[in-house]
Short mmCIF file of C-alpha atoms in Angstrom, two decimals:
data_model
loop_
_atom_site.label_atom_id
_atom_site.label_comp_id
_atom_site.label_asym_id
_atom_site.label_seq_id
_atom_site.Cartn_x
_atom_site.Cartn_y
_atom_site.Cartn_z
CA MET A 1 -24.10 -6.71 11.02
CA ASN A 2 -24.67 -3.41 12.78
CA HIS A 3 -22.73 -0.60 11.09
CA THR A 4 -24.12 2.21 13.27
CA ILE A 5 -21.45 4.66 14.41
CA THR A 6 -22.16 6.78 17.47
CA GLN A 7 -18.97 8.83 17.63
CA LEU A 8 -16.27 10.03 15.27
CA PRO A 9 -12.97 9.89 17.19
CA LEU A 10 -10.51 7.48 15.62
CA GLU A 11 -10.10 4.65 18.09
CA LEU A 12 -7.54 2.67 16.10
CA PRO A 13 -3.92 3.13 17.15
CA HIS A 14 -1.91 5.48 14.98
CA ARG A 15 1.51 4.45 13.80
CA PRO A 16 3.77 7.46 13.19
CA ALA A 17 4.96 7.17 9.60
CA LEU A 18 7.82 9.59 10.17
CA GLY A 19 6.28 11.66 7.41
CA LYS A 20 3.12 13.54 6.59
CA GLU A 21 0.64 10.85 7.59
CA ASP A 22 -0.03 8.15 10.14
CA PHE A 23 -0.53 4.54 9.21
CA LEU A 24 -3.81 3.19 10.61
CA ILE A 25 -3.32 -0.24 12.17
CA SER A 26 -5.95 -2.97 12.33
CA PRO A 27 -5.96 -6.78 12.19
CA CYS A 28 -5.89 -6.69 8.38
CA ASN A 29 -2.44 -5.05 8.25
CA LYS A 30 -0.94 -5.57 11.70
CA GLU A 31 1.24 -8.51 10.61
CA ALA A 32 2.76 -6.45 7.79
CA VAL A 33 3.50 -3.55 10.14
CA MET A 34 5.14 -5.90 12.65
CA ALA A 35 7.33 -7.39 9.92
CA ILE A 36 8.54 -3.94 8.88
CA ASP A 37 9.30 -3.14 12.50
CA LEU A 38 11.50 -6.23 12.81
CA TRP A 39 14.08 -4.87 10.36
CA PRO A 40 17.08 -5.21 10.55
CA GLN A 41 16.46 -8.49 12.40
CA TRP A 42 14.72 -10.12 9.44
CA GLU A 43 15.24 -13.88 9.24
CA PHE A 44 15.54 -13.63 5.44
CA PHE A 45 17.17 -10.93 3.36
CA ALA A 46 13.91 -10.02 1.60
CA LEU A 47 10.24 -9.51 2.41
CA CYS A 48 7.17 -9.05 0.22
CA ILE A 49 4.11 -7.08 1.28
CA TYR A 50 1.17 -7.73 -1.03
CA GLY A 51 -2.46 -6.75 -1.28
CA SER A 52 -5.10 -5.08 -3.42
CA GLU A 53 -4.82 -1.65 -5.01
CA GLY A 54 -4.93 1.13 -2.47
CA CYS A 55 -4.31 -1.00 0.61
CA GLY A 56 -1.29 1.05 1.71
CA LYS A 57 1.67 -0.93 0.37
CA THR A 58 3.49 2.17 -0.84
CA HIS A 59 2.74 3.99 2.40
CA LEU A 60 4.19 1.09 4.39
CA ALA A 61 7.19 0.95 2.05
CA ASN A 62 7.83 4.60 2.88
CA VAL A 63 7.62 3.75 6.58
CA PHE A 64 10.29 1.10 5.93
CA SER A 65 12.45 3.60 4.05
CA ASN A 66 12.25 6.08 6.91
CA ARG A 67 13.04 3.33 9.41
CA VAL A 68 16.19 2.38 7.49
CA SER A 69 17.25 6.02 7.27
CA LEU A 70 16.68 6.51 10.99
CA LEU A 71 18.48 3.38 12.17
CA THR A 72 21.43 3.60 9.77
CA HIS A 73 21.76 7.40 9.73
CA TYR A 74 21.36 7.53 5.94
CA PRO A 75 21.39 11.17 4.80
CA TYR A 76 18.70 10.26 2.25
CA LYS A 77 15.80 7.86 1.80
CA ILE A 78 16.59 4.50 0.24
CA PRO A 79 15.50 4.10 -3.40
CA ASN A 80 11.99 3.11 -4.26
CA ILE A 81 11.85 1.70 -7.79
CA LYS A 82 9.32 -0.17 -9.88
CA ALA A 83 10.10 -3.81 -10.62
CA SER A 84 9.82 -2.97 -14.32
CA GLN A 85 12.70 -0.50 -13.92
CA VAL A 86 15.18 -3.15 -12.81
CA LYS A 87 17.63 -3.62 -15.69
CA VAL A 88 20.76 -5.69 -16.08
CA ASP A 89 22.88 -2.56 -16.49
CA ASN A 90 21.73 -0.87 -13.27
CA ILE A 91 21.63 -3.61 -10.63
CA TYR A 92 25.28 -3.32 -9.59
CA ASP A 93 25.06 0.45 -9.21
CA LEU A 94 21.90 0.01 -7.15
CA PHE A 95 23.63 -2.40 -4.80
CA GLN A 96 26.87 -0.43 -4.49
CA GLU A 97 24.95 2.70 -3.56
CA ASN A 98 22.24 1.11 -1.43
CA SER A 99 22.39 -1.90 0.85
CA CYS A 100 18.61 -1.67 1.19
CA LEU A 101 16.18 -1.34 -1.68
CA ILE A 102 12.40 -1.12 -2.22
CA VAL A 103 11.10 -2.82 -5.36
CA GLU A 104 7.44 -2.04 -5.98
CA ASP A 105 4.74 -3.48 -8.23
CA LEU A 106 6.29 -6.90 -8.60
CA ASP A 107 4.59 -8.72 -11.46
CA THR A 108 5.53 -10.61 -14.62
CA ASN A 109 6.04 -7.41 -16.62
CA VAL A 110 9.73 -7.28 -15.71
CA ASN A 111 13.17 -8.09 -17.06
CA GLU A 112 13.32 -11.52 -15.46
CA GLU A 113 17.05 -11.98 -15.94
CA ALA A 114 17.76 -8.61 -14.30
CA LEU A 115 15.46 -9.37 -11.38
CA PHE A 116 17.10 -12.78 -10.96
CA HIS A 117 20.56 -11.21 -10.76
CA LEU A 118 19.35 -8.46 -8.43
CA TYR A 119 17.89 -11.07 -6.08
CA ASN A 120 21.13 -13.08 -6.05
CA LEU A 121 23.30 -10.00 -5.60
CA TYR A 122 21.43 -8.74 -2.57
CA ARG A 123 21.11 -12.19 -1.05
CA ASN A 124 24.74 -13.17 -1.52
CA GLU A 125 26.29 -9.83 -0.61
CA GLY A 126 24.21 -9.06 2.46
CA GLY A 127 21.63 -6.50 1.33
CA ASN A 128 17.90 -6.26 1.98
CA ILE A 129 14.97 -5.86 -0.40
CA LEU A 130 11.36 -5.00 0.39
CA PHE A 131 9.06 -6.04 -2.46
CA THR A 132 5.47 -4.93 -2.90
CA SER A 133 2.96 -6.64 -5.16
CA GLN A 134 -0.75 -7.15 -5.68
CA GLN A 135 -0.18 -10.91 -5.43
CA ALA A 136 2.05 -13.20 -3.43
CA PRO A 137 5.24 -13.92 -5.42
CA ALA A 138 4.41 -17.63 -5.38
CA ARG A 139 1.30 -16.86 -7.44
CA LEU A 140 3.22 -15.03 -10.16
CA ASN A 141 4.09 -17.22 -13.11
CA PHE A 142 7.53 -16.16 -14.26
CA LYS A 143 8.97 -17.88 -17.33
CA LEU A 144 12.42 -18.01 -15.78
CA LYS A 145 12.01 -20.93 -13.40
CA ASP A 146 15.11 -20.11 -11.37
CA LEU A 147 13.64 -16.69 -10.64
CA GLN A 148 10.27 -18.17 -9.70
CA SER A 149 11.83 -20.69 -7.34
CA ARG A 150 13.74 -17.95 -5.55
CA LEU A 151 10.76 -15.64 -5.23
CA ASN A 152 8.69 -18.54 -3.87
CA ILE A 153 10.75 -18.63 -0.69
CA ILE A 154 10.48 -14.92 0.14
CA PRO A 155 8.41 -14.42 3.31
CA SER A 156 5.22 -12.81 2.04
CA ILE A 157 2.54 -11.04 4.08
CA GLU A 158 -0.85 -9.99 2.80
CA ILE A 159 -2.60 -6.75 3.68
CA LYS A 160 -6.16 -8.02 3.70
CA ASP A 161 -9.35 -6.17 2.82
CA PRO A 162 -10.33 -3.68 5.52
CA ASP A 163 -12.63 -4.59 8.39
CA ASP A 164 -15.39 -2.23 9.52
CA GLU A 165 -13.23 -0.56 12.14
CA LEU A 166 -10.40 0.26 9.77
CA LEU A 167 -12.68 1.22 6.89
CA SER A 168 -14.67 3.66 9.00
CA SER A 169 -11.49 5.19 10.41
CA LEU A 170 -10.00 5.45 6.92
CA LEU A 171 -13.11 7.21 5.61
CA ILE A 172 -13.05 9.69 8.51
CA LYS A 173 -9.37 10.35 7.95
CA LEU A 174 -9.83 10.86 4.20
CA PHE A 175 -12.58 13.40 4.84
CA MET A 176 -10.48 15.11 7.51
CA ASP A 177 -7.59 15.35 5.05
CA ARG A 178 -9.96 17.42 2.91
CA GLN A 179 -11.00 19.49 5.94
CA ILE A 180 -14.48 17.96 5.92
CA ASN A 181 -16.25 17.20 9.19
CA ILE A 182 -18.40 14.26 8.19
CA SER A 183 -21.43 13.05 10.12
CA PRO A 184 -21.70 9.57 11.67
CA GLU A 185 -24.78 8.95 9.53
CA ILE A 186 -22.83 9.42 6.31
CA ILE A 187 -20.05 7.10 7.48
CA SER A 188 -22.63 4.49 8.48
CA TYR A 189 -24.35 4.77 5.09
CA LEU A 190 -21.05 4.39 3.26
CA LEU A 191 -20.12 1.29 5.25
CA LYS A 192 -23.43 -0.35 4.38
CA ASN A 193 -23.39 0.46 0.67
CA MET A 194 -19.88 1.00 -0.69
CA GLN A 195 -17.47 -1.45 -2.27
CA ARG A 196 -15.34 -2.64 0.61
CA SER A 197 -11.83 -1.79 -0.47
CA PHE A 198 -9.14 0.77 0.31
CA SER A 199 -9.11 1.96 -3.27
CA TYR A 200 -12.85 2.56 -3.44
CA ALA A 201 -12.77 4.45 -0.13
CA ARG A 202 -10.34 6.95 -1.62
CA LYS A 203 -12.29 7.21 -4.86
CA ILE A 204 -15.66 7.79 -3.21
CA VAL A 205 -14.36 10.45 -0.81
CA ALA A 206 -12.77 12.30 -3.73
CA GLU A 207 -15.98 12.03 -5.75
CA ILE A 208 -18.14 13.24 -2.86
CA ASP A 209 -15.87 16.21 -2.29
CA MET A 210 -15.81 17.08 -5.98
CA ILE A 211 -19.61 17.04 -6.31
CA SER A 212 -20.07 18.97 -3.08
CA LEU A 213 -17.66 21.71 -4.18
CA ALA A 214 -18.84 21.89 -7.77
CA GLN A 215 -22.52 22.12 -6.84
CA LYS A 216 -22.02 23.96 -3.54
CA ARG A 217 -24.07 21.33 -1.71
CA ALA A 218 -23.85 19.93 1.78
CA ILE A 219 -22.83 16.29 2.00
CA THR A 220 -26.02 14.31 2.44
CA THR A 221 -27.06 10.72 1.85
CA GLN A 222 -28.53 11.77 -1.50
CA LEU A 223 -25.24 13.35 -2.56
CA VAL A 224 -23.37 10.19 -1.53
CA LYS A 225 -25.77 8.09 -3.64
CA GLU A 226 -25.05 10.34 -6.62
CA ALA A 227 -21.31 9.99 -6.06
CA MET A 228 -21.59 6.20 -5.97
CA ASN A 229 -23.65 6.18 -9.16
CA SER A 230 -21.11 8.45 -10.81
CA LEU A 231 -18.25 6.09 -9.96
CA ASP A 232 -20.23 3.04 -11.04
CA ASN A 233 -20.94 4.63 -14.42
CA ASP A 234 -17.54 6.23 -14.97
CA PRO A 235 -15.70 4.48 -17.85
CA GLN A 236 -12.54 6.35 -16.83
CA GLY A 237 -12.59 5.15 -13.24
CA GLU A 238 -9.17 3.61 -13.78
CA LEU A 239 -7.78 7.15 -13.71
CA PHE A 240 -8.23 7.09 -9.93
CA LYS A 241 -5.22 5.07 -8.85
CA PHE A 242 -4.01 4.83 -5.26
CA ASP A 243 -1.63 2.45 -3.54
#
């Protein structure tokens, strides 16, 4: 596959996120973006967006929050809570104060009874929930079978691993966010040699920038190699978390 890049302008469409950033659209995430844009005409009361660490689930959840605020004239953004924060004693207050809710990081480390009641409350009383997760709900093995059966029927859309077009545009954007004008040769080298994930793209750009600043060096292929080796050998790499 030819990874050569001859120009730097971002050719992917930009989706205004009604915030500080744009959301880059490509085939790997287009379905998820379209689903968010369908609200409030969802066919089901809930939706789950899932994908690997760093793929943009939280960013897209914020786009959803801003969309709800815009269309319903909310004076504030709808709540964004972790699934592990859903408790039996807070679900009714959540619903009474918010007809729409974002529940992030859905996994089995939750109060299953509370999540079960939250699901039923929003479904029966006419609310909406956007879930995010690293896996499709149907692949999560909850002990409470009634909860599992309900989560199984939530429409779920995966944000897939980035294609070359999105990954190159993401890398350029990440460098631009740090006020770095990066050469096409460096982008091409990264595409050929890096781990192909959203999370790694953010990590490697941060590492390159850190080495360049600390050592007062221009960003070259050799520096990029050193940054990759540093990440590969970093036992604390888990400290770099993005979503």
